[in-house]
XYZ file of C-alpha atoms in Angstrom:
335
model
C 64.008 -193.516 59.758
C 67.271 -195.276 60.387
C 68.905 -197.134 63.408
C 72.025 -194.961 64.666
C 75.285 -196.257 63.355
C 78.840 -195.055 63.260
C 80.352 -193.671 60.166
C 84.116 -193.883 59.630
C 85.635 -191.642 57.067
C 89.151 -191.588 55.634
C 90.148 -187.900 55.649
C 93.294 -186.733 53.789
C 94.641 -184.494 56.412
C 97.638 -183.290 54.206
C 99.567 -184.741 51.121
C 100.523 -188.294 51.947
C 98.486 -188.840 55.067
C 94.945 -190.274 55.561
C 93.475 -190.327 59.018
C 90.345 -192.111 60.120
C 87.609 -190.088 61.717
C 84.403 -191.713 63.254
C 81.016 -190.083 64.195
C 77.698 -191.147 65.081
C 75.142 -190.558 62.251
C 72.042 -188.904 62.964
C 69.016 -191.156 63.833
C 66.883 -189.423 61.114
C 67.898 -189.208 57.561
C 67.075 -185.637 56.254
C 64.301 -185.038 53.925
C 65.284 -185.586 50.308
C 68.332 -187.672 51.353
C 69.263 -191.354 51.371
C 71.692 -193.195 53.557
C 74.002 -195.495 51.727
C 76.333 -198.151 53.094
C 79.388 -197.939 50.874
C 80.656 -201.299 49.669
C 83.213 -200.279 47.034
C 84.984 -197.124 45.776
C 87.394 -196.971 42.908
C 90.686 -194.918 43.040
C 90.875 -192.060 40.581
C 93.794 -190.210 39.295
C 92.259 -187.059 40.671
C 92.328 -188.719 44.231
C 95.996 -189.475 43.651
C 96.623 -185.818 42.673
C 95.197 -184.670 46.016
C 97.305 -187.232 47.849
C 100.440 -186.041 46.197
C 99.576 -182.313 46.810
C 99.411 -181.646 43.103
C 95.892 -180.459 43.419
C 95.330 -178.520 46.524
C 91.864 -177.145 47.269
C 92.299 -177.129 50.930
C 93.013 -179.782 53.506
C 91.695 -181.738 55.288
C 89.496 -183.195 52.540
C 87.198 -186.261 52.005
C 87.962 -188.105 48.842
C 86.574 -190.783 46.584
C 83.878 -190.380 43.933
C 83.592 -193.869 42.265
C 81.361 -195.402 44.997
C 78.520 -197.791 45.027
C 76.599 -199.550 47.879
C 73.237 -200.331 49.123
C 70.558 -197.956 50.492
C 69.996 -198.404 54.306
C 67.340 -195.588 54.875
C 65.535 -192.928 52.954
C 64.229 -189.447 54.144
C 60.872 -187.929 53.567
C 60.061 -187.068 49.905
C 62.463 -189.645 48.295
C 60.676 -191.790 45.675
C 61.913 -194.752 43.654
C 64.757 -195.418 46.055
C 64.111 -197.831 48.679
C 66.195 -199.492 51.394
C 67.956 -202.602 50.037
C 68.482 -201.130 46.560
C 72.062 -201.403 45.067
C 73.014 -198.040 43.772
C 75.884 -195.930 42.488
C 76.575 -192.214 42.813
C 76.926 -189.672 40.186
C 79.310 -187.291 41.922
C 78.194 -184.263 39.976
C 75.319 -182.050 41.228
C 72.962 -181.018 38.432
C 70.209 -178.457 39.233
C 68.153 -179.501 36.090
C 67.161 -175.827 35.588
C 70.125 -173.809 34.251
C 71.147 -173.277 30.572
C 73.622 -176.114 30.769
C 71.386 -178.620 32.313
C 68.684 -177.825 29.794
C 71.248 -178.373 27.038
C 72.122 -181.876 28.499
C 75.453 -180.633 29.756
C 74.632 -180.996 33.428
C 78.330 -181.628 34.302
C 78.883 -177.778 33.509
C 75.835 -176.860 35.872
C 76.145 -173.353 37.341
C 75.437 -174.919 40.789
C 77.786 -177.948 40.132
C 80.087 -176.829 42.886
C 77.340 -177.397 45.611
C 77.733 -180.428 47.834
C 74.602 -182.014 49.091
C 76.222 -184.960 51.066
C 77.973 -185.575 54.249
C 81.227 -186.936 52.984
C 82.791 -188.610 49.842
C 83.362 -192.229 49.041
C 86.208 -193.463 51.111
C 83.950 -194.021 54.069
C 81.541 -196.480 55.594
C 78.399 -194.525 54.958
C 77.181 -191.508 53.074
C 74.065 -189.343 53.476
C 73.409 -187.850 50.163
C 70.583 -186.029 48.107
C 68.684 -188.537 46.041
C 69.326 -186.580 42.829
C 72.933 -188.019 42.808
C 71.764 -191.649 43.200
C 71.093 -194.214 40.385
C 69.714 -197.670 40.758
C 71.995 -200.543 39.547
C 70.910 -203.518 37.446
C 71.618 -206.907 38.972
C 75.264 -207.491 38.484
C 76.982 -210.904 39.008
C 79.274 -209.075 41.605
C 78.542 -205.928 43.471
C 82.005 -204.438 42.779
C 80.954 -203.856 39.213
C 79.207 -200.803 40.370
C 82.393 -199.063 41.328
C 83.126 -198.950 37.519
C 80.027 -197.090 36.487
C 81.096 -193.611 37.050
C 84.608 -193.817 35.471
C 83.022 -195.649 32.527
C 80.435 -192.790 32.189
C 83.499 -190.420 31.672
C 84.848 -192.770 28.935
C 81.369 -192.970 27.223
C 81.312 -189.139 27.334
C 84.769 -189.120 25.653
C 83.511 -191.601 22.983
C 80.425 -189.379 22.184
C 82.655 -186.318 21.852
C 84.933 -188.165 19.454
C 82.402 -188.803 16.812
C 84.176 -192.127 16.456
C 81.449 -193.762 14.155
C 81.759 -190.857 11.731
C 85.596 -190.837 11.448
C 87.826 -193.038 9.305
C 91.337 -194.147 10.239
C 92.839 -195.960 13.150
C 92.301 -195.299 16.737
C 94.931 -194.957 19.556
C 94.359 -194.834 23.252
C 97.315 -193.445 25.254
C 97.251 -194.496 28.839
C 95.888 -197.812 30.191
C 95.173 -196.979 33.768
C 91.744 -197.099 35.332
C 90.071 -194.695 32.960
C 91.934 -195.724 29.967
C 91.223 -199.336 30.372
C 87.378 -198.514 30.668
C 87.677 -196.477 27.587
C 89.189 -199.300 25.721
C 86.629 -201.692 27.051
C 83.898 -199.222 25.849
C 85.436 -198.698 22.325
C 85.851 -202.478 21.769
C 82.343 -203.332 23.095
C 80.282 -200.632 21.206
C 82.253 -200.108 17.965
C 83.655 -202.694 15.500
C 86.960 -200.933 15.350
C 90.135 -202.279 16.525
C 92.139 -200.179 18.873
C 95.853 -199.439 19.308
C 97.016 -198.872 22.839
C 100.137 -197.762 24.541
C 101.183 -197.367 28.303
C 104.716 -197.147 29.721
C 103.605 -199.962 32.088
C 103.738 -203.074 29.982
C 101.741 -205.129 32.337
C 98.685 -202.904 31.788
C 98.851 -203.405 28.124
C 99.444 -207.172 28.531
C 96.401 -207.451 30.618
C 94.084 -205.830 28.051
C 95.737 -207.709 25.151
C 94.950 -211.023 26.957
C 91.155 -210.006 26.931
C 91.109 -208.951 23.205
C 94.020 -210.696 21.517
C 92.627 -210.152 18.093
C 91.450 -206.556 18.407
C 94.315 -204.715 20.333
C 97.334 -203.705 18.479
C 100.697 -201.969 19.319
C 101.487 -198.688 17.443
C 104.323 -198.983 14.864
C 107.137 -196.563 14.413
C 106.217 -193.553 12.382
C 102.473 -194.433 12.483
C 100.016 -191.620 12.626
C 96.489 -191.716 13.867
C 93.121 -189.907 12.887
C 91.762 -190.350 16.340
C 93.732 -190.196 19.597
C 92.249 -190.544 23.202
C 94.791 -189.247 25.705
C 94.355 -190.634 29.176
C 97.888 -190.752 30.621
C 97.346 -188.036 33.173
C 100.796 -186.503 32.396
C 101.889 -183.775 30.142
C 104.205 -186.073 28.451
C 101.337 -188.062 27.154
C 99.882 -184.966 25.690
C 102.917 -184.167 23.922
C 103.216 -187.883 22.628
C 99.672 -187.705 21.460
C 100.391 -184.451 19.442
C 103.414 -186.152 17.864
C 101.270 -188.989 16.745
C 98.364 -187.157 15.177
C 97.706 -187.195 11.538
C 96.693 -184.169 9.547
C 93.072 -183.056 10.160
C 92.812 -185.521 12.996
C 90.983 -185.455 16.479
C 92.604 -185.478 19.883
C 90.287 -186.181 22.811
C 91.865 -185.358 26.163
C 90.656 -187.136 29.216
C 93.607 -186.317 31.409
C 93.900 -183.620 34.230
C 97.293 -182.235 34.474
C 97.292 -181.003 38.048
C 101.115 -180.870 38.481
C 102.457 -180.262 35.049
C 100.433 -178.301 32.552
C 101.341 -179.053 28.822
C 102.008 -176.524 26.115
C 100.883 -176.668 22.524
C 103.782 -177.909 20.383
C 105.067 -175.162 17.891
C 104.333 -177.263 14.780
C 100.963 -178.777 15.829
C 98.857 -176.102 13.988
C 100.434 -177.391 10.669
C 98.445 -180.557 11.094
C 95.180 -178.503 11.842
C 93.812 -181.059 14.376
C 90.788 -180.765 16.520
C 91.497 -180.891 20.200
C 88.551 -181.697 22.444
C 88.768 -181.633 26.284
C 86.435 -184.296 27.910
C 85.227 -182.732 31.310
C 83.540 -185.155 33.708
C 80.880 -187.426 32.365
C 78.734 -185.153 30.277
C 75.042 -185.903 30.275
C 73.558 -188.069 33.192
C 72.465 -190.527 30.558
C 76.044 -191.737 30.380
C 75.592 -193.127 33.931
C 72.672 -195.309 32.935
C 74.413 -196.308 29.680
C 77.553 -197.330 31.503
C 75.612 -199.238 34.015
C 73.898 -201.217 31.187
C 77.114 -201.805 29.203
C 78.854 -203.161 32.346
C 75.906 -205.531 33.089
C 75.962 -206.843 29.500
C 79.680 -207.117 28.859
C 81.834 -206.983 31.946
C 83.009 -210.587 32.340
C 84.874 -212.527 35.080
C 87.934 -212.225 32.774
C 87.547 -208.480 32.931
C 87.931 -208.626 36.694
C 91.703 -209.506 36.062
C 92.079 -205.689 35.399
C 91.165 -204.918 38.905
C 92.772 -205.179 42.441
C 90.793 -204.937 45.628
C 92.187 -203.274 48.828
C 90.717 -202.997 52.282
C 89.444 -199.621 53.470
C 91.733 -199.781 56.492
C 94.793 -200.118 54.101
C 94.144 -196.902 52.154
C 97.318 -195.297 53.187
C 99.369 -198.176 51.924
C 97.414 -198.262 48.648
C 98.133 -194.658 47.776
C 101.810 -194.702 49.060
C 102.501 -197.751 46.836
C 100.067 -196.970 43.977
C 102.649 -197.246 41.346
C 103.823 -200.698 42.509
C 100.496 -202.344 42.514
C 100.275 -204.205 39.285
C 96.688 -203.720 38.178
C 94.912 -201.337 35.791
C 92.303 -200.209 38.348
C 92.463 -200.188 42.159
C 89.321 -200.409 44.276
C 88.875 -199.754 47.822
C 86.351 -202.006 49.704
C 84.775 -202.729 53.096
C 84.006 -206.293 51.917
C 86.056 -209.279 53.263
C 88.989 -209.940 51.032
């Protein structure tokens, strides 16, 4: 049972224009669903692609999939999720029964396109099936929950890379939200130093200030055995191919919605492995990401973040490239 409340959702009507739509939520929460008051939702490169019109799956569309908040009510049949619990949402539906789910590849679930929720994360509330929802540990600040889903994608990439079994130096290209969380993961769970590059110097500087002894800048002519490409641009893929050593591995986290890259002509001469990291892999990565943040995300790490009011969402997207932070987060909290 839930008291009636009004839900306001930011709807992308067309490229470049969000509009706010409000409606009264149902008094009863449906069986198997929970109602969550959304406090924070990160801005992902995929959201930006929709905003720019580079990815068009039909407008209008509700966006935002890095959301966290507090459960306000639970429908019949929901167990282990009680009102008052701080939670995060895995945006990927997993049936638990298909071949891919049984192989711990639920991000490839044959029913993954199903949507058992009322709206996405740029909203005041969401009614969503309990299977998407994960309880959070006790964080020092609630906004840390908005980092769990993108960090789970980074952990999937680390798992695919077999970083512990490879020798040679590691390079991360792209220090936006996903790239920064990937760098955080690599530095916190491996003993390796990491080379990083981004065309925005301030992003590199922010990360280097956190890890001055472990972050390095690539040198001219240097080649790498392991590269993570998280630039979101085809030029980043081409740069990664140029910097690969022979018999190396390239893990691609980018989505090239506007400009698909091509395989450089001489790349086969290096005989590299190229792995595409799709979504966050096994759902265990959500739990691992939540725990890693609880143990290692410090007040100093918050310097990578900027916070923006829900009502200002149009300005955030319109001025995305001018906002000097590695990761942008939309919030309903008082700034």
